[in-house]
């Protein structure tokens, strides 16, 4: 029921923001549309904890300034590489271990990696991700530990940064040399 | 307004550069990437043109185009992977891929 | 140099919002041009993907923020924020979809240091 109320609030804000009119006809049309959308989403089963994670909004808003600063920093390195006469790049393929448990945290982590220029998530497995990086030093598994911790804090609500993922940094160079041939 | 026109011109130049990549792209994925990137630029260009012409209604079109652009990319990729649209994407895949490890 | 005169005239005549918005829009436009050059210059598909993601993040978002500074009303800022939200939600998903489709189809990425026209293979990490 709480999720239905949250969806109704979001839809009302969306309608008012998109139309900007406060005449009775338009408002009643909006109310009818919102009710139809709510009935459809309840029948489709889109109102549970997984589909509408309202309880994570505050943590995610706290996560965005870090993400924006990372994006700006990464943008400048990529722009510098594009403008260099001899593009001095070093593409690598590394496997990054993640401590994120829920699907939402994994989505946040993988999307953050893809959103920062210079690194793209190529494959997502259960507890690791295959990341293609434009520079070798910026795409080591240690470089993602901070983002991993923050993403799991935003998605799972707790950071389970045990020393377990740190014990595996020797896997990545092996994967690079394998893919070279 | 002059700066906005300059930004619109820069977007035009960038779209032309991406169209070159679209036509000479060696693989299919280069072309899909170029189409997706052109779509992103068209969204911003629509909003810019709306500002230049003083008609904010263009923003609604830009919003719709942003959503359609995403669906287009996914649909093209799905078609060239399964050669059909009538395949469920949730199905577990047992495919052979060059796993680096 | 006519361009500098325009900037000076804008500084003298209108408020600070016009200038900040225009400069942000110009930065966004320049970064999209740089991304287009990168898409043309980079050697293989996966590296081109990185260049194209500069467009999706810095270019588009800076342009949208710049237009929000120029906007006359709150409704337009709301719509621009909505466009930005959808773009930040969908662009990494489509980038990942393209990369994953290429990797699944067996497109091998170039690995190793790339300078100029040749690739130096490296065995060590």
Coordinates of C-alpha atoms in Angstrom, one line a residue:
Chain A
X1 CA 0.0 0.0 0.0
X2 CA 2.9 2.3 0.8
X3 CA 4.3 1.7 -2.7
X4 CA 1.0 2.5 -4.3
X5 CA 0.9 5.8 -2.4
X6 CA 4.5 6.6 -3.5
X7 CA 3.7 5.8 -7.1
X8 CA 0.6 8.0 -6.9
X9 CA 2.7 10.9 -5.5
X10 CA 5.3 10.5 -8.3
X11 CA 2.6 10.4 -11.0
X12 CA 0.9 13.5 -9.6
X13 CA 4.2 15.4 -9.6
X14 CA 4.9 14.2 -13.2
X15 CA 1.5 15.3 -14.4
X16 CA 1.6 18.7 -12.8
X17 CA 5.2 19.3 -14.0
X18 CA 4.5 18.2 -17.5
X19 CA 1.2 20.1 -18.0
X20 CA 1.6 23.2 -15.7
X21 CA -2.1 23.9 -16.1
X22 CA -4.5 24.1 -13.1
X23 CA -7.9 24.2 -14.8
X24 CA -10.5 21.8 -13.6
X25 CA -10.8 19.9 -16.9
X26 CA -7.1 19.2 -17.1
X27 CA -6.8 18.2 -13.5
X28 CA -9.7 15.8 -13.7
X29 CA -8.2 14.2 -16.9
X30 CA -5.0 13.9 -14.9
X31 CA -6.7 12.2 -12.0
X32 CA -8.4 9.7 -14.3
X33 CA -5.0 8.9 -16.0
X34 CA -3.3 8.4 -12.6
X35 CA -6.1 6.1 -11.4
X36 CA -5.9 4.0 -14.6
X37 CA -2.1 3.8 -14.3
X38 CA -2.3 2.7 -10.7
X39 CA -4.8 0.0 -11.5
X40 CA -2.7 -1.3 -14.3
X41 CA 0.5 -1.3 -12.2
X42 CA -1.2 -3.1 -9.4
X43 CA -2.5 -5.8 -11.8
X44 CA 1.0 -6.1 -13.3
X45 CA 2.6 -6.5 -9.9
X46 CA 4.8 -3.5 -10.2
X47 CA 4.3 -2.3 -6.6
X48 CA 6.7 -4.4 -4.6
X49 CA 9.9 -3.5 -2.8
X50 CA 12.1 -4.5 -5.8
X51 CA 10.3 -2.6 -8.5
X52 CA 9.9 0.7 -6.6
X53 CA 12.8 1.2 -4.1
X54 CA 11.6 4.3 -2.4
X55 CA 13.5 3.3 0.8
X56 CA 16.8 3.8 -1.0
X57 CA 16.1 7.3 -2.4
X58 CA 18.0 9.1 0.4
X59 CA 21.0 6.9 0.2
X60 CA 21.0 7.3 -3.6
X61 CA 20.8 11.1 -3.4
X62 CA 23.8 11.0 -1.0
X63 CA 25.6 8.9 -3.6
X64 CA 25.1 11.3 -6.6
X65 CA 27.7 14.0 -5.7
X66 CA 30.5 11.4 -5.5
X67 CA 29.3 10.0 -8.9
X68 CA 29.3 13.4 -10.5
X69 CA 32.8 14.2 -9.3
X70 CA 34.0 10.9 -10.6
X71 CA 32.4 11.5 -14.0
X72 CA 34.0 15.0 -14.3
X73 CA 37.4 13.6 -13.4
X74 CA 37.2 10.7 -15.8
X75 CA 35.9 13.0 -18.6
X76 CA 39.1 15.1 -18.5
X77 CA 41.4 12.1 -18.9
X78 CA 39.4 10.8 -21.9
X79 CA 39.3 14.3 -23.5
X80 CA 43.1 14.6 -23.0
X81 CA 43.6 11.2 -24.7
X82 CA 41.5 12.2 -27.6
X83 CA 43.3 15.5 -28.2
X84 CA 46.8 14.0 -27.9
X85 CA 48.6 13.7 -31.3
X86 CA 49.6 10.1 -30.7
X87 CA 46.6 8.7 -28.8
X88 CA 48.4 7.3 -25.8
X89 CA 45.9 4.8 -24.7
X90 CA 46.2 1.3 -23.2
X91 CA 43.0 -0.7 -23.5
X92 CA 42.7 -3.4 -20.9
X93 CA 40.1 -6.0 -19.9
X94 CA 39.9 -6.6 -16.2
X95 CA 37.6 -8.6 -13.9
X96 CA 36.3 -6.6 -10.9
X97 CA 35.0 -8.3 -7.8
X98 CA 32.0 -6.7 -6.3
X99 CA 30.6 -6.9 -2.8
X100 CA 27.1 -5.8 -3.8
X101 CA 24.5 -8.3 -2.9
X102 CA 21.1 -7.2 -4.2
X103 CA 20.3 -6.7 -7.9
X104 CA 19.7 -3.0 -7.3
X105 CA 23.2 -2.5 -5.8
X106 CA 24.7 -4.4 -8.8
X107 CA 22.8 -2.2 -11.2
X108 CA 24.0 1.0 -9.5
X109 CA 27.6 -0.2 -9.5
X110 CA 27.6 -1.4 -13.1
X111 CA 25.9 1.7 -14.3
X112 CA 28.3 3.9 -12.4
X113 CA 31.2 2.1 -14.0
X114 CA 29.7 2.6 -17.5
X115 CA 28.7 6.2 -16.8
X116 CA 32.3 7.2 -16.1
X117 CA 34.0 7.6 -19.4
X118 CA 37.0 5.3 -19.8
X119 CA 35.5 2.3 -18.3
X120 CA 32.6 0.2 -19.6
X121 CA 31.0 -2.9 -18.0
X122 CA 31.1 -5.6 -20.6
X123 CA 29.7 -8.6 -18.7
X124 CA 28.0 -9.0 -15.3
X125 CA 28.3 -12.3 -13.5
X126 CA 27.1 -13.2 -10.0
X127 CA 29.9 -11.5 -8.0
X128 CA 32.2 -10.1 -10.6
X129 CA 32.1 -7.9 -13.6
X130 CA 34.2 -7.8 -16.8
X131 CA 35.3 -4.2 -17.3
X132 CA 36.9 -2.7 -20.4
X133 CA 39.1 0.2 -19.5
X134 CA 40.8 2.8 -21.7
X135 CA 43.8 3.2 -19.5
X136 CA 45.6 0.5 -17.7
X137 CA 46.3 2.4 -14.5
X138 CA 42.7 3.7 -14.2
X139 CA 41.2 0.2 -14.7
X140 CA 42.8 -1.9 -12.0
X141 CA 40.5 -3.7 -9.6
X142 CA 41.8 -1.5 -6.7
X143 CA 40.5 1.6 -8.5
X144 CA 36.9 0.4 -8.2
X145 CA 36.9 -0.5 -4.5
X146 CA 35.8 2.9 -3.4
X147 CA 33.0 3.1 -5.9
X148 CA 32.0 -0.5 -5.0
X149 CA 31.8 0.4 -1.3
X150 CA 29.7 3.4 -2.0
X151 CA 27.4 1.7 -4.4
X152 CA 26.7 -1.2 -2.1
X153 CA 26.1 1.4 0.6
X154 CA 23.5 3.1 -1.7
X155 CA 21.9 -0.1 -2.9
X156 CA 22.1 -2.5 0.0
X157 CA 22.1 0.0 2.9
X158 CA 25.3 -1.3 4.4
X159 CA 28.8 -1.6 3.2
X160 CA 30.2 -5.1 3.4
X161 CA 33.7 -4.1 2.6
X162 CA 35.4 -7.1 4.0
X163 CA 39.0 -7.8 3.1
X164 CA 37.9 -10.7 0.9
X165 CA 37.8 -8.9 -2.4
X166 CA 41.2 -7.4 -1.8
X167 CA 42.8 -10.9 -1.8
X168 CA 42.2 -11.4 -5.5
X169 CA 44.1 -8.7 -7.3
X170 CA 46.4 -11.2 -9.0
X171 CA 43.6 -12.5 -11.2
X172 CA 43.3 -9.4 -13.4
X173 CA 46.7 -9.4 -15.1
X174 CA 46.2 -13.1 -16.0
X175 CA 43.0 -12.2 -17.7
X176 CA 44.6 -9.5 -19.7
X177 CA 47.3 -11.6 -21.1
X178 CA 44.8 -14.3 -22.0
X179 CA 42.8 -12.0 -24.1
X180 CA 45.8 -10.5 -25.9
X181 CA 46.1 -13.3 -28.4
Chain B
X1 CA 21.7 33.7 -27.9
X2 CA 24.8 33.8 -29.9
X3 CA 26.4 31.3 -27.6
X4 CA 23.4 29.0 -28.0
X5 CA 23.7 29.2 -31.8
X6 CA 27.3 28.4 -31.5
X7 CA 26.5 25.3 -29.4
X8 CA 23.9 24.2 -31.9
X9 CA 26.5 24.6 -34.7
X10 CA 28.9 22.5 -32.6
X11 CA 26.2 19.8 -32.3
X12 CA 25.8 19.8 -36.1
X13 CA 29.5 19.3 -36.6
X14 CA 29.5 16.5 -34.1
X15 CA 26.6 14.8 -35.8
X16 CA 28.4 15.0 -39.2
X17 CA 31.5 13.4 -37.6
X18 CA 29.3 10.6 -36.2
X19 CA 27.6 10.1 -39.6
X20 CA 31.0 9.6 -41.1
X21 CA 31.6 6.8 -38.6
X22 CA 28.2 5.5 -39.3
X23 CA 28.9 5.1 -43.0
X24 CA 32.5 3.7 -42.7
X25 CA 32.0 1.8 -39.5
X26 CA 33.7 -1.6 -40.0
X27 CA 31.4 -3.6 -37.8
X28 CA 27.7 -3.5 -37.0
X29 CA 28.3 -2.4 -33.5
X30 CA 30.1 0.7 -34.6
X31 CA 27.0 1.7 -36.6
X32 CA 24.7 1.0 -33.7
X33 CA 26.9 3.1 -31.4
X34 CA 26.9 5.9 -34.0
X35 CA 23.1 5.8 -34.2
X36 CA 22.7 5.8 -30.5
X37 CA 25.1 8.7 -30.1
X38 CA 23.4 10.7 -32.9
X39 CA 20.1 10.1 -31.1
X40 CA 21.5 11.6 -27.9
X41 CA 22.7 14.6 -29.8
X42 CA 19.4 15.0 -31.6
X43 CA 17.6 15.2 -28.2
X44 CA 19.8 18.0 -27.0
X45 CA 19.6 19.7 -30.4
X46 CA 15.8 19.6 -30.2
X47 CA 15.9 21.3 -26.8
X48 CA 18.4 23.9 -28.1
X49 CA 16.3 24.7 -31.2
X50 CA 13.3 25.1 -28.9
X51 CA 15.3 27.7 -26.9
X52 CA 16.5 29.5 -30.0
X53 CA 13.0 29.8 -31.5
X54 CA 11.5 30.7 -28.2
X55 CA 9.1 27.7 -28.3
X56 CA 9.5 25.5 -25.1
X57 CA 7.1 22.9 -26.6
X58 CA 10.1 21.4 -28.3
X59 CA 11.1 20.0 -24.9
X60 CA 8.2 17.5 -24.8
X61 CA 9.4 16.2 -28.2
X62 CA 12.9 15.9 -26.9
X63 CA 11.7 14.0 -23.9
X64 CA 9.8 11.5 -26.1
X65 CA 12.8 11.2 -28.4
X66 CA 15.1 10.4 -25.4
X67 CA 12.9 7.4 -24.5
X68 CA 12.4 6.2 -28.1
X69 CA 16.1 6.4 -28.7
X70 CA 16.8 3.9 -25.9
X71 CA 14.1 1.5 -27.1
X72 CA 15.5 1.7 -30.6
X73 CA 19.0 0.7 -29.5
X74 CA 17.7 -2.2 -27.5
X75 CA 15.4 -3.4 -30.3
X76 CA 18.2 -3.2 -33.0
X77 CA 20.6 -5.1 -30.7
X78 CA 18.0 -7.7 -29.9
X79 CA 17.1 -8.3 -33.5
X80 CA 20.7 -8.8 -34.6
X81 CA 21.4 -11.1 -31.7
X82 CA 18.4 -13.4 -32.1
X83 CA 17.3 -12.5 -35.6
X84 CA 13.8 -12.3 -34.3
X85 CA 11.8 -10.2 -32.0
X86 CA 9.7 -13.1 -30.6
X87 CA 12.3 -14.2 -28.1
X88 CA 12.0 -13.7 -24.3
X89 CA 15.0 -11.8 -22.9
X90 CA 14.6 -13.3 -19.5
X91 CA 15.4 -16.8 -20.7
X92 CA 18.6 -18.1 -19.2
X93 CA 21.3 -18.1 -21.8
X94 CA 23.6 -21.0 -22.3
X95 CA 26.0 -19.5 -24.7
X96 CA 29.6 -20.0 -25.4
X97 CA 31.6 -16.8 -25.0
X98 CA 35.4 -16.2 -24.8
X99 CA 35.6 -15.9 -21.1
X100 CA 38.8 -14.2 -20.2
X101 CA 40.2 -16.2 -17.4
Chain C
X1 CA 37.6 37.9 -32.7
X2 CA 34.0 38.9 -33.3
X3 CA 33.2 36.1 -30.9
X4 CA 35.0 37.8 -28.0
X5 CA 33.2 41.0 -28.7
X6 CA 29.9 39.1 -28.4
X7 CA 31.0 37.7 -25.1
X8 CA 31.9 41.2 -23.9
X9 CA 28.6 42.6 -25.1
X10 CA 26.8 39.8 -23.3
X11 CA 28.7 40.6 -20.1
X12 CA 27.8 44.2 -20.3
X13 CA 24.2 44.0 -21.2
X14 CA 22.5 41.0 -19.6
X15 CA 22.5 39.3 -16.3
X16 CA 24.8 36.6 -15.0
X17 CA 22.4 33.8 -15.8
X18 CA 22.7 34.4 -19.5
X19 CA 26.5 34.3 -19.4
X20 CA 26.7 31.2 -17.2
X21 CA 24.2 29.3 -19.3
X22 CA 25.8 30.3 -22.6
X23 CA 29.2 29.3 -21.4
X24 CA 28.0 26.0 -20.1
X25 CA 26.2 25.4 -23.5
X26 CA 29.4 26.2 -25.3
X27 CA 31.4 23.8 -23.2
X28 CA 28.9 21.1 -23.9
X29 CA 29.0 21.8 -27.6
X30 CA 32.8 21.7 -27.7
X31 CA 32.9 18.4 -25.7
X32 CA 30.5 16.8 -28.2
X33 CA 32.8 17.9 -31.0
X34 CA 35.8 16.3 -29.1
X35 CA 33.8 13.1 -28.6
X36 CA 33.0 13.0 -32.4
X37 CA 36.7 13.4 -33.2
X38 CA 37.4 10.6 -30.7
X39 CA 34.8 8.3 -32.3
X40 CA 36.6 8.9 -35.6
X41 CA 40.2 8.5 -34.3
X42 CA 40.1 5.6 -31.9
X43 CA 41.3 2.3 -33.2
X44 CA 38.6 -0.3 -32.3
X45 CA 35.0 -0.6 -31.3
X46 CA 35.5 -0.8 -27.5
X47 CA 37.7 2.3 -27.4
X48 CA 35.1 4.2 -29.5
X49 CA 32.6 3.4 -26.9
X50 CA 34.6 5.3 -24.4
X51 CA 34.7 8.3 -26.6
X52 CA 31.0 8.2 -27.3
X53 CA 30.3 8.1 -23.5
X54 CA 31.9 11.5 -23.2
X55 CA 29.0 12.8 -25.3
X56 CA 26.4 11.1 -23.1
X57 CA 27.7 12.4 -19.9
X58 CA 29.7 15.7 -20.1
X59 CA 28.3 16.9 -23.4
X60 CA 24.6 16.3 -22.9
X61 CA 24.4 17.1 -19.2
X62 CA 26.4 20.3 -19.4
X63 CA 24.2 21.5 -22.3
X64 CA 21.1 20.7 -20.3
X65 CA 22.4 22.5 -17.2
X66 CA 23.3 25.4 -19.3
X67 CA 19.8 25.6 -20.8
X68 CA 18.3 25.3 -17.3
X69 CA 20.2 28.5 -16.5
X70 CA 18.7 30.2 -19.5
X71 CA 15.1 28.9 -18.8
X72 CA 12.4 31.5 -18.2
X73 CA 10.2 29.4 -16.0
X74 CA 10.2 26.6 -13.5
X75 CA 8.3 24.2 -15.8
X76 CA 11.1 24.3 -18.3
X77 CA 13.7 23.5 -15.7
X78 CA 11.5 20.6 -14.5
X79 CA 11.3 19.2 -18.1
X80 CA 15.1 19.6 -18.6
X81 CA 15.7 17.8 -15.3
X82 CA 13.4 15.0 -16.5
X83 CA 15.3 14.7 -19.8
X84 CA 18.6 14.6 -17.9
X85 CA 17.3 12.0 -15.5
X86 CA 16.1 9.8 -18.3
X87 CA 19.4 10.3 -20.2
X88 CA 21.5 9.3 -17.2
X89 CA 19.3 6.3 -16.6
X90 CA 19.2 5.0 -20.1
X91 CA 22.6 5.9 -21.7
X92 CA 24.7 3.5 -19.5
X93 CA 22.2 0.7 -20.1
X94 CA 22.4 1.1 -23.9
X95 CA 26.2 1.4 -23.8
X96 CA 26.4 -1.8 -21.8
X97 CA 23.9 -3.5 -24.1
X98 CA 26.1 -2.6 -27.2
X99 CA 29.3 -3.7 -25.4
X100 CA 27.7 -6.9 -24.2
X101 CA 26.3 -7.7 -27.6
X102 CA 29.6 -7.1 -29.3
X103 CA 31.5 -9.2 -26.7
X104 CA 28.9 -12.0 -26.9
X105 CA 29.2 -12.0 -30.7
X106 CA 32.9 -12.6 -30.4
X107 CA 34.4 -9.2 -31.3
X108 CA 37.9 -9.2 -29.8
X109 CA 39.0 -6.0 -28.1
X110 CA 42.5 -4.6 -28.8
X111 CA 44.6 -5.1 -25.7
X112 CA 47.9 -3.4 -25.2
X113 CA 49.5 0.0 -25.5
X114 CA 48.4 1.9 -28.6
X115 CA 50.4 4.9 -29.8
X116 CA 50.0 6.3 -33.3
X117 CA 49.6 3.5 -35.9
X118 CA 51.0 0.5 -34.2
X119 CA 50.1 -1.6 -31.2
X120 CA 52.8 -2.8 -28.9
X121 CA 51.9 -6.1 -27.4
X122 CA 52.7 -6.4 -23.8
X123 CA 52.8 -9.6 -21.8
X124 CA 53.3 -8.1 -18.4
X125 CA 50.7 -6.3 -16.4

